[in-house]
Short mmCIF file of N, CA and C in Angstrom, two decimals:
data_model
loop_
_atom_site.label_atom_id
_atom_site.label_comp_id
_atom_site.label_asym_id
_atom_site.label_seq_id
_atom_site.Cartn_x
_atom_site.Cartn_y
_atom_site.Cartn_z
N MET A 1 24.09 -15.98 1.42
CA MET A 1 23.21 -16.24 2.53
C MET A 1 23.45 -17.90 3.13
N THR A 2 23.69 -17.87 4.30
CA THR A 2 23.97 -19.26 4.82
C THR A 2 22.52 -19.81 5.15
N ARG A 3 22.19 -21.09 5.48
CA ARG A 3 21.11 -21.89 5.80
C ARG A 3 20.55 -20.91 7.08
N GLU A 4 21.67 -20.91 8.09
CA GLU A 4 21.17 -20.32 9.54
C GLU A 4 20.80 -18.84 9.42
N GLU A 5 21.52 -18.22 8.28
CA GLU A 5 21.01 -16.80 8.18
C GLU A 5 19.63 -16.63 7.41
N LYS A 6 19.29 -17.57 6.67
CA LYS A 6 17.90 -17.46 6.16
C LYS A 6 17.00 -18.14 6.97
N SER A 7 17.31 -19.06 7.91
CA SER A 7 16.42 -19.33 9.02
C SER A 7 16.08 -18.10 9.95
N GLN A 8 17.16 -17.33 10.12
CA GLN A 8 16.91 -16.39 11.04
C GLN A 8 16.12 -15.26 10.45
N VAL A 9 15.98 -14.83 9.08
CA VAL A 9 15.34 -13.95 8.54
C VAL A 9 14.09 -14.59 8.41
N ILE A 10 13.99 -15.77 8.09
CA ILE A 10 12.18 -16.31 8.14
C ILE A 10 11.67 -16.34 9.57
N GLU A 11 12.35 -16.42 10.46
CA GLU A 11 11.76 -16.23 11.98
C GLU A 11 11.48 -14.63 12.04
N GLU A 12 12.40 -13.82 11.59
CA GLU A 12 11.95 -12.36 11.84
C GLU A 12 10.82 -11.97 11.19
N LEU A 13 10.79 -12.58 9.97
CA LEU A 13 9.66 -12.31 9.04
C LEU A 13 8.35 -12.54 9.67
N THR A 14 8.35 -13.96 10.40
CA THR A 14 7.34 -14.69 10.81
C THR A 14 6.88 -14.04 11.94
N GLY A 15 7.74 -13.28 12.92
CA GLY A 15 7.23 -12.39 13.93
C GLY A 15 6.54 -11.29 13.48
N GLU A 16 6.90 -10.55 12.60
CA GLU A 16 6.44 -9.20 11.85
C GLU A 16 4.91 -9.70 11.40
N LEU A 17 4.67 -10.91 10.83
CA LEU A 17 3.60 -11.02 10.23
C LEU A 17 2.53 -11.36 11.39
N ALA A 18 2.99 -12.04 12.44
CA ALA A 18 2.37 -12.27 13.64
C ALA A 18 1.90 -10.95 14.27
N ASN A 19 2.88 -10.18 14.22
CA ASN A 19 2.27 -8.86 15.14
C ASN A 19 1.85 -7.78 14.54
N ASN A 20 1.32 -8.18 13.00
CA ASN A 20 1.07 -6.90 12.53
C ASN A 20 -0.38 -7.63 11.74
N ALA A 21 -1.58 -6.72 11.83
CA ALA A 21 -2.96 -7.22 11.20
C ALA A 21 -2.71 -6.87 9.92
N ASN A 22 -2.14 -5.55 9.36
CA ASN A 22 -2.25 -4.89 8.08
C ASN A 22 -1.09 -4.94 7.53
N ILE A 23 -0.92 -5.91 6.39
CA ILE A 23 0.28 -6.09 5.62
C ILE A 23 0.11 -5.80 4.17
N TYR A 24 0.94 -4.80 3.66
CA TYR A 24 0.79 -4.78 2.40
C TYR A 24 1.76 -5.21 1.51
N LEU A 25 1.74 -5.96 0.26
CA LEU A 25 2.78 -6.32 -0.62
C LEU A 25 2.96 -5.32 -1.75
N THR A 26 3.94 -4.90 -2.07
CA THR A 26 4.15 -3.64 -3.09
C THR A 26 5.40 -4.17 -3.94
N ASP A 27 5.39 -3.52 -5.19
CA ASP A 27 6.53 -3.58 -6.11
C ASP A 27 7.01 -1.95 -6.21
N ILE A 28 8.41 -1.64 -5.93
CA ILE A 28 8.76 -0.39 -5.94
C ILE A 28 10.03 -0.51 -6.92
N SER A 29 10.19 -1.50 -7.44
CA SER A 29 11.23 -1.53 -8.61
C SER A 29 11.34 -0.34 -9.37
N GLY A 30 12.51 -0.29 -10.03
CA GLY A 30 12.34 0.97 -10.84
C GLY A 30 12.45 2.40 -10.26
N LEU A 31 12.31 2.63 -9.21
CA LEU A 31 12.57 3.93 -8.17
C LEU A 31 13.87 4.16 -8.20
N ASN A 32 14.19 5.36 -8.72
CA ASN A 32 15.54 5.97 -8.38
C ASN A 32 15.85 6.04 -6.84
N ALA A 33 17.00 6.20 -6.43
CA ALA A 33 17.22 6.31 -4.96
C ALA A 33 16.84 7.69 -4.65
N GLY A 34 16.43 8.72 -5.05
CA GLY A 34 16.06 9.83 -4.28
C GLY A 34 14.40 9.76 -4.25
N THR A 35 13.80 8.92 -5.15
CA THR A 35 12.42 8.61 -5.07
C THR A 35 11.98 7.50 -3.85
N THR A 36 12.96 6.53 -3.93
CA THR A 36 12.82 5.69 -2.95
C THR A 36 13.00 5.91 -1.58
N SER A 37 13.93 7.00 -1.27
CA SER A 37 14.23 8.01 -0.21
C SER A 37 12.79 8.72 0.33
N ASP A 38 12.33 9.17 -0.86
CA ASP A 38 11.26 9.93 -0.72
C ASP A 38 9.91 9.22 0.01
N LEU A 39 9.90 7.77 -0.77
CA LEU A 39 8.84 6.74 -0.24
C LEU A 39 9.18 6.50 1.54
N ARG A 40 10.42 6.30 1.40
CA ARG A 40 10.69 5.75 2.84
C ARG A 40 10.28 6.78 3.75
N ARG A 41 10.44 8.16 3.50
CA ARG A 41 10.40 9.16 4.36
C ARG A 41 8.98 9.43 4.66
N ALA A 42 8.09 8.96 3.37
CA ALA A 42 6.71 8.84 3.72
C ALA A 42 6.18 8.01 4.47
N CYS A 43 6.66 6.96 4.24
CA CYS A 43 6.19 5.65 5.23
C CYS A 43 6.27 5.92 6.50
N PHE A 44 7.77 6.82 7.34
CA PHE A 44 8.03 7.05 8.37
C PHE A 44 7.17 7.74 8.98
N LYS A 45 6.68 8.88 8.27
CA LYS A 45 5.92 10.05 8.94
C LYS A 45 4.33 9.38 8.82
N ALA A 46 4.21 8.56 8.01
CA ALA A 46 2.73 7.84 8.20
C ALA A 46 2.68 6.58 8.92
N ASN A 47 3.83 6.45 10.05
CA ASN A 47 3.95 5.30 10.93
C ASN A 47 3.70 4.04 10.05
N VAL A 48 4.18 3.94 8.96
CA VAL A 48 4.02 2.50 7.97
C VAL A 48 5.67 2.03 8.17
N LYS A 49 5.93 0.72 8.29
CA LYS A 49 7.28 0.18 8.39
C LYS A 49 7.24 -0.69 6.92
N MET A 50 8.44 -0.18 6.25
CA MET A 50 8.36 -0.97 5.04
C MET A 50 9.96 -1.22 4.81
N ALA A 51 9.92 -2.60 4.18
CA ALA A 51 11.02 -3.54 3.98
C ALA A 51 11.08 -4.44 2.93
N VAL A 52 12.31 -4.13 2.09
CA VAL A 52 12.19 -5.20 0.75
C VAL A 52 12.91 -6.38 1.28
N VAL A 53 11.99 -7.44 0.82
CA VAL A 53 12.26 -8.84 1.12
C VAL A 53 12.13 -9.59 -0.05
N LYS A 54 13.19 -10.87 0.30
CA LYS A 54 13.24 -11.93 -0.75
C LYS A 54 12.02 -12.84 -0.76
N ASN A 55 11.22 -12.78 -1.81
CA ASN A 55 9.90 -13.78 -1.89
C ASN A 55 9.93 -15.03 -1.28
N THR A 56 10.93 -16.09 -1.55
CA THR A 56 10.99 -17.11 -1.18
C THR A 56 11.14 -17.39 0.29
N LEU A 57 11.77 -16.19 1.21
CA LEU A 57 11.89 -16.03 2.39
C LEU A 57 10.46 -15.53 3.02
N LEU A 58 9.87 -14.64 2.09
CA LEU A 58 8.33 -14.25 2.89
C LEU A 58 7.65 -15.38 2.87
N GLU A 59 7.55 -16.21 1.49
CA GLU A 59 6.71 -17.09 1.39
C GLU A 59 6.87 -18.38 2.71
N LYS A 60 8.19 -18.62 2.98
CA LYS A 60 8.19 -19.54 4.10
C LYS A 60 7.85 -18.99 5.17
N ALA A 61 7.90 -17.70 5.49
CA ALA A 61 7.42 -16.77 6.75
C ALA A 61 5.75 -16.88 6.83
N MET A 62 5.21 -16.95 5.78
CA MET A 62 3.72 -17.05 5.47
C MET A 62 3.29 -18.43 5.96
N GLU A 63 4.10 -19.32 5.34
CA GLU A 63 3.63 -20.87 5.63
C GLU A 63 3.74 -21.23 7.11
N ALA A 64 5.01 -20.40 8.04
CA ALA A 64 5.24 -20.77 9.47
C ALA A 64 4.30 -19.91 10.19
N SER A 65 3.31 -18.90 9.58
CA SER A 65 2.65 -18.09 10.17
C SER A 65 1.24 -18.88 10.75
N ASP A 66 0.55 -18.34 11.71
CA ASP A 66 -0.75 -18.91 12.33
C ASP A 66 -1.72 -18.22 11.42
N LYS A 67 -1.72 -17.20 10.46
CA LYS A 67 -2.62 -16.53 9.75
C LYS A 67 -2.83 -17.23 8.60
N ASP A 68 -3.88 -17.30 7.89
CA ASP A 68 -4.29 -17.73 6.52
C ASP A 68 -4.30 -16.52 5.47
N PHE A 69 -3.28 -16.78 4.90
CA PHE A 69 -2.94 -15.73 3.76
C PHE A 69 -3.53 -15.69 2.44
N GLY A 70 -4.30 -16.99 2.46
CA GLY A 70 -5.11 -17.44 1.01
C GLY A 70 -4.34 -17.28 -0.19
N GLU A 71 -4.55 -16.61 -1.15
CA GLU A 71 -3.97 -16.48 -2.21
C GLU A 71 -2.72 -15.39 -2.14
N LEU A 72 -2.50 -14.72 -1.04
CA LEU A 72 -1.43 -13.70 -1.07
C LEU A 72 -0.01 -14.12 -1.77
N PRO A 73 0.35 -15.34 -1.35
CA PRO A 73 1.69 -16.11 -1.68
C PRO A 73 1.85 -15.90 -3.20
N THR A 74 0.75 -16.03 -3.97
CA THR A 74 0.87 -16.04 -5.29
C THR A 74 1.12 -14.72 -5.93
N VAL A 75 1.19 -13.81 -5.28
CA VAL A 75 1.80 -12.44 -5.83
C VAL A 75 3.24 -12.56 -5.55
N LEU A 76 4.00 -13.14 -4.97
CA LEU A 76 5.24 -12.92 -4.68
C LEU A 76 6.29 -13.44 -5.96
N LYS A 77 6.30 -12.24 -6.88
CA LYS A 77 7.05 -12.59 -8.07
C LYS A 77 7.81 -11.11 -8.23
N GLY A 78 8.80 -11.11 -8.61
CA GLY A 78 9.72 -10.10 -8.98
C GLY A 78 9.97 -9.34 -7.79
N ASN A 79 10.43 -7.97 -7.47
CA ASN A 79 10.75 -7.23 -6.45
C ASN A 79 9.40 -7.40 -5.61
N THR A 80 9.62 -7.40 -4.16
CA THR A 80 8.58 -7.15 -3.18
C THR A 80 8.85 -6.31 -2.33
N SER A 81 8.38 -5.44 -1.80
CA SER A 81 8.33 -4.45 -0.46
C SER A 81 7.31 -4.88 0.26
N VAL A 82 7.63 -5.01 1.58
CA VAL A 82 6.42 -5.39 2.52
C VAL A 82 6.20 -3.91 3.32
N MET A 83 4.81 -3.56 3.57
CA MET A 83 4.56 -2.42 4.41
C MET A 83 3.73 -2.87 5.69
N TYR A 84 3.89 -2.61 6.87
CA TYR A 84 3.25 -3.10 7.86
C TYR A 84 2.62 -1.79 8.56
N SER A 85 1.36 -1.84 8.87
CA SER A 85 0.78 -0.58 9.51
C SER A 85 -0.18 -1.19 10.74
N GLU A 86 -0.45 -0.36 11.86
CA GLU A 86 -1.51 -0.50 12.77
C GLU A 86 -2.80 -0.15 12.06
N THR A 87 -2.94 0.92 11.30
CA THR A 87 -4.28 1.22 10.53
C THR A 87 -4.65 0.46 9.25
N GLY A 88 -5.47 0.04 8.95
CA GLY A 88 -5.68 -0.98 7.67
C GLY A 88 -5.63 0.25 6.48
N ASN A 89 -6.15 1.21 6.50
CA ASN A 89 -5.87 2.04 5.07
C ASN A 89 -4.99 2.93 5.13
N VAL A 90 -4.20 3.36 6.03
CA VAL A 90 -3.10 4.37 5.86
C VAL A 90 -1.97 3.82 4.60
N PRO A 91 -1.50 2.69 4.50
CA PRO A 91 -0.49 2.49 3.40
C PRO A 91 -1.26 2.62 2.11
N ALA A 92 -2.60 2.31 1.84
CA ALA A 92 -3.27 2.58 0.69
C ALA A 92 -3.45 4.23 0.48
N LYS A 93 -3.63 4.76 1.30
CA LYS A 93 -3.70 6.23 1.13
C LYS A 93 -2.21 6.97 0.91
N LEU A 94 -1.23 6.29 1.49
CA LEU A 94 0.25 6.62 1.44
C LEU A 94 0.61 6.26 -0.28
N ILE A 95 0.29 4.99 -0.87
CA ILE A 95 0.31 4.73 -2.06
C ILE A 95 -0.35 5.58 -3.20
N LYS A 96 -1.49 5.91 -2.84
CA LYS A 96 -2.37 6.62 -3.75
C LYS A 96 -1.74 7.96 -4.12
N THR A 97 -1.29 8.72 -2.71
CA THR A 97 -0.80 10.00 -2.65
C THR A 97 0.57 10.08 -3.42
N PHE A 98 1.39 8.83 -3.08
CA PHE A 98 2.68 8.76 -3.79
C PHE A 98 2.77 8.86 -5.13
N ARG A 99 1.70 7.99 -5.52
CA ARG A 99 1.40 7.85 -7.28
C ARG A 99 0.98 9.22 -8.05
N LYS A 100 0.88 10.09 -7.29
CA LYS A 100 0.63 11.48 -8.04
C LYS A 100 1.80 11.97 -8.47
N LYS A 101 3.13 11.55 -7.87
CA LYS A 101 4.41 12.26 -8.67
C LYS A 101 4.91 10.80 -9.06
N SER A 102 4.74 9.57 -9.04
CA SER A 102 5.40 8.40 -9.88
C SER A 102 4.31 7.18 -10.07
N ASP A 103 4.73 6.09 -10.76
CA ASP A 103 3.77 5.32 -11.21
C ASP A 103 4.22 4.29 -10.36
N LYS A 104 4.76 4.16 -9.38
CA LYS A 104 4.80 3.29 -8.43
C LYS A 104 4.92 4.03 -6.90
N PRO A 105 4.40 3.08 -5.82
CA PRO A 105 4.64 1.74 -5.81
C PRO A 105 3.31 1.24 -6.39
N LEU A 106 3.47 -0.11 -7.05
CA LEU A 106 2.17 -0.86 -7.31
C LEU A 106 1.95 -1.78 -6.24
N LEU A 107 0.54 -2.11 -5.94
CA LEU A 107 0.20 -2.64 -4.95
C LEU A 107 -0.02 -4.26 -5.55
N LYS A 108 0.73 -5.13 -4.88
CA LYS A 108 0.62 -6.46 -5.59
C LYS A 108 -0.56 -7.35 -4.62
N GLY A 109 -0.57 -6.94 -3.41
CA GLY A 109 -1.78 -7.54 -2.78
C GLY A 109 -1.55 -6.87 -1.24
N ALA A 110 -2.45 -7.34 -0.20
CA ALA A 110 -2.78 -7.00 0.99
C ALA A 110 -3.45 -7.81 1.92
N PHE A 111 -2.89 -8.09 3.12
CA PHE A 111 -3.84 -8.63 4.26
C PHE A 111 -4.07 -7.65 5.27
N ILE A 112 -5.47 -7.60 5.36
CA ILE A 112 -6.42 -6.41 6.06
C ILE A 112 -7.11 -7.14 7.12
N GLU A 113 -6.82 -7.07 8.49
CA GLU A 113 -7.60 -7.79 9.57
C GLU A 113 -8.25 -8.97 8.76
N GLU A 114 -7.16 -10.10 8.51
CA GLU A 114 -7.64 -11.26 8.02
C GLU A 114 -8.35 -11.35 6.64
N ALA A 115 -8.53 -10.41 5.95
CA ALA A 115 -9.01 -10.36 4.71
C ALA A 115 -8.16 -10.19 3.50
N VAL A 116 -7.94 -10.94 2.58
CA VAL A 116 -6.86 -10.70 1.48
C VAL A 116 -7.64 -10.09 0.25
N TYR A 117 -6.45 -9.31 -0.30
CA TYR A 117 -6.83 -8.45 -1.35
C TYR A 117 -5.72 -8.46 -2.45
N ILE A 118 -6.26 -8.94 -3.82
CA ILE A 118 -4.96 -9.05 -4.70
C ILE A 118 -5.29 -8.11 -5.83
N GLY A 119 -4.15 -7.40 -6.18
CA GLY A 119 -3.88 -6.81 -7.47
C GLY A 119 -4.08 -5.39 -7.01
N ASP A 120 -3.47 -4.67 -7.75
CA ASP A 120 -3.42 -3.12 -7.67
C ASP A 120 -4.73 -2.49 -7.96
N ASN A 121 -5.72 -3.14 -8.47
CA ASN A 121 -7.10 -2.55 -8.83
C ASN A 121 -7.91 -2.53 -7.35
N GLN A 122 -7.29 -3.17 -6.44
CA GLN A 122 -7.87 -3.00 -4.92
C GLN A 122 -7.61 -1.86 -4.07
N LEU A 123 -6.69 -1.09 -4.74
CA LEU A 123 -6.10 0.38 -3.95
C LEU A 123 -7.16 1.17 -3.63
N ASP A 124 -8.19 1.54 -4.55
CA ASP A 124 -9.27 2.43 -4.14
C ASP A 124 -9.98 1.91 -2.92
N MET A 125 -10.35 0.54 -2.93
CA MET A 125 -11.16 -0.14 -2.18
C MET A 125 -10.37 -0.23 -0.64
N LEU A 126 -9.23 -0.34 -0.47
CA LEU A 126 -8.39 -0.33 0.55
C LEU A 126 -8.29 1.28 1.01
N VAL A 127 -8.12 2.09 0.27
CA VAL A 127 -8.45 3.27 0.63
C VAL A 127 -9.58 3.91 1.44
N ASP A 128 -10.61 3.22 1.26
CA ASP A 128 -11.87 3.69 1.51
C ASP A 128 -12.17 2.62 2.85
N ILE A 129 -11.49 1.75 2.91
CA ILE A 129 -11.88 0.98 4.48
C ILE A 129 -11.64 2.09 5.66
N LYS A 130 -12.46 1.55 6.64
CA LYS A 130 -12.29 2.54 7.64
C LYS A 130 -11.74 1.91 8.87
N SER A 131 -10.98 2.64 9.42
CA SER A 131 -10.19 2.28 10.62
C SER A 131 -11.13 1.84 11.87
N LYS A 132 -10.61 1.05 12.86
CA LYS A 132 -11.39 0.90 14.12
C LYS A 132 -11.87 2.10 14.64
N GLU A 133 -10.70 3.16 14.76
CA GLU A 133 -11.05 4.55 15.32
C GLU A 133 -12.32 5.21 14.56
N GLU A 134 -12.30 5.13 13.34
CA GLU A 134 -13.21 5.67 12.54
C GLU A 134 -14.46 5.30 12.81
N LEU A 135 -14.67 3.99 12.66
CA LEU A 135 -15.88 3.03 13.08
C LEU A 135 -16.21 3.44 14.44
N LEU A 136 -15.49 3.36 15.17
CA LEU A 136 -16.06 3.91 16.79
C LEU A 136 -16.56 5.02 16.79
N GLY A 137 -15.91 6.28 16.18
CA GLY A 137 -16.57 7.42 16.03
C GLY A 137 -17.88 7.36 15.39
N GLU A 138 -18.16 6.95 14.34
CA GLU A 138 -19.50 6.92 13.71
C GLU A 138 -20.42 6.07 14.45
N ILE A 139 -20.03 5.19 15.18
CA ILE A 139 -21.03 4.26 16.27
C ILE A 139 -21.69 5.51 17.65
N VAL A 140 -20.47 5.91 17.92
CA VAL A 140 -20.80 7.03 18.97
C VAL A 140 -21.46 7.93 18.63
N THR A 141 -21.25 8.62 17.70
CA THR A 141 -22.29 9.68 17.08
C THR A 141 -23.80 9.43 16.62
N LEU A 142 -23.79 8.04 16.36
CA LEU A 142 -24.91 7.54 16.02
C LEU A 142 -25.84 7.23 17.33
N LEU A 143 -25.11 6.93 18.42
CA LEU A 143 -25.74 6.85 19.57
C LEU A 143 -26.10 7.88 20.20
N GLN A 144 -25.28 8.70 20.11
CA GLN A 144 -25.63 10.27 20.77
C GLN A 144 -26.89 10.91 20.35
N SER A 145 -27.25 10.77 18.91
CA SER A 145 -27.90 11.21 18.18
C SER A 145 -29.59 11.24 18.89
N PRO A 146 -29.87 10.02 19.51
CA PRO A 146 -31.20 9.59 19.94
C PRO A 146 -31.10 10.60 21.57
N ALA A 147 -30.01 10.63 22.14
CA ALA A 147 -29.96 11.24 23.48
C ALA A 147 -30.19 12.64 23.25
N LYS A 148 -29.53 13.19 21.94
CA LYS A 148 -29.63 14.68 21.77
C LYS A 148 -30.95 15.18 21.40
N ASN A 149 -31.83 14.23 20.89
CA ASN A 149 -33.19 14.67 20.35
C ASN A 149 -34.03 14.51 21.75
N VAL A 150 -33.93 13.40 22.71
CA VAL A 150 -34.66 13.66 23.98
C VAL A 150 -34.31 15.00 24.68
N ILE A 151 -33.11 15.38 24.65
CA ILE A 151 -32.64 16.47 25.41
C ILE A 151 -33.24 17.77 25.04
N SER A 152 -33.18 17.75 23.55
CA SER A 152 -33.83 18.89 22.99
C SER A 152 -35.28 18.95 22.90
N ALA A 153 -36.00 17.71 23.22
CA ALA A 153 -37.53 17.66 23.42
C ALA A 153 -37.79 17.97 24.74
N LEU A 154 -36.96 17.57 25.62
CA LEU A 154 -37.39 18.21 26.97
C LEU A 154 -37.26 19.58 27.10
N LYS A 155 -35.96 20.34 26.43
CA LYS A 155 -36.10 21.76 26.53
C LYS A 155 -37.16 22.45 25.80
N SER A 156 -37.56 21.98 24.62
CA SER A 156 -38.64 22.81 23.93
C SER A 156 -39.90 22.57 24.25
N GLY A 157 -40.14 21.28 25.09
CA GLY A 157 -41.55 21.20 25.55
C GLY A 157 -42.21 21.74 26.33
N GLY A 158 -41.20 22.72 27.08
CA GLY A 158 -41.69 23.37 28.26
C GLY A 158 -41.68 22.76 29.43
N GLY A 159 -41.22 21.78 29.58
CA GLY A 159 -41.13 20.91 30.96
C GLY A 159 -42.38 20.03 31.17
N THR A 160 -43.46 20.24 30.42
CA THR A 160 -44.86 19.58 30.89
C THR A 160 -44.39 18.24 30.18
N ILE A 161 -45.16 17.21 30.65
CA ILE A 161 -45.12 15.94 30.27
C ILE A 161 -45.89 15.73 28.73
N ALA A 162 -46.92 16.69 28.65
CA ALA A 162 -47.61 16.89 27.48
C ALA A 162 -46.96 17.51 26.30
N GLY A 163 -46.21 18.69 26.73
CA GLY A 163 -45.26 19.24 25.81
C GLY A 163 -44.16 18.20 25.15
N ILE A 164 -43.57 17.38 26.07
CA ILE A 164 -42.62 16.73 25.85
C ILE A 164 -43.00 15.80 24.76
N ILE A 165 -44.23 15.03 25.19
CA ILE A 165 -44.69 14.05 24.09
C ILE A 165 -44.78 14.50 22.43
N LYS A 166 -45.42 15.91 22.74
CA LYS A 166 -45.90 16.34 21.61
C LYS A 166 -44.55 16.89 20.78
N THR A 167 -43.59 17.26 21.32
CA THR A 167 -42.20 17.45 20.89
C THR A 167 -41.65 16.27 19.98
N LEU A 168 -41.60 15.27 20.77
CA LEU A 168 -41.18 14.09 20.24
C LEU A 168 -42.06 13.07 19.27
N SER A 169 -43.33 13.44 19.26
CA SER A 169 -43.88 12.97 18.26
C SER A 169 -43.94 13.75 17.08
N GLU A 170 -43.82 14.81 17.12
CA GLU A 170 -43.38 15.91 15.78
C GLU A 170 -42.10 15.45 15.28
N LYS A 171 -41.08 15.26 16.00
CA LYS A 171 -40.00 14.81 15.68
C LYS A 171 -39.85 13.41 14.87
N GLU A 172 -40.70 12.55 15.25
CA GLU A 172 -40.78 11.30 14.44
C GLU A 172 -41.67 11.51 13.31
N GLY A 173 -42.59 12.20 13.20
CA GLY A 173 -43.57 12.22 12.01
C GLY A 173 -42.50 13.21 10.85
#
């Protein structure tokens, strides 16, 4: 690979790092062609982009990036594949599901919404991270709950102020 080709790859990787808030570094070495194909298919179905990268080029792209990857470059040893996803927990769920049939991919580290996770022992925690959509859904549900209580009190209070106050005070106690 010429110096110019390396520069182009680093530039492309830097762009990918800039455009993705959720980045997983994995080790898929030792997977046979069929299993690798199955993993790539699973990634495609889950809207996860996966690419095998050269560690030195990825490290240079991380250095060139505006993001603070903390200790993440320290895991760039051996074979490295990068997974990019719009949702923080999707690659973790994909890895966990895939490992029911295989001992790989191993999680080397992850960069999720500016937080850095190092090591395969972080996989379960990453699976449990809620996406923005899930958090918004929970907040909306929590906000709707008091309104539903007031509407319920209005209906069961018989339409009189005293009935409404009585029903609301019973719900508080």
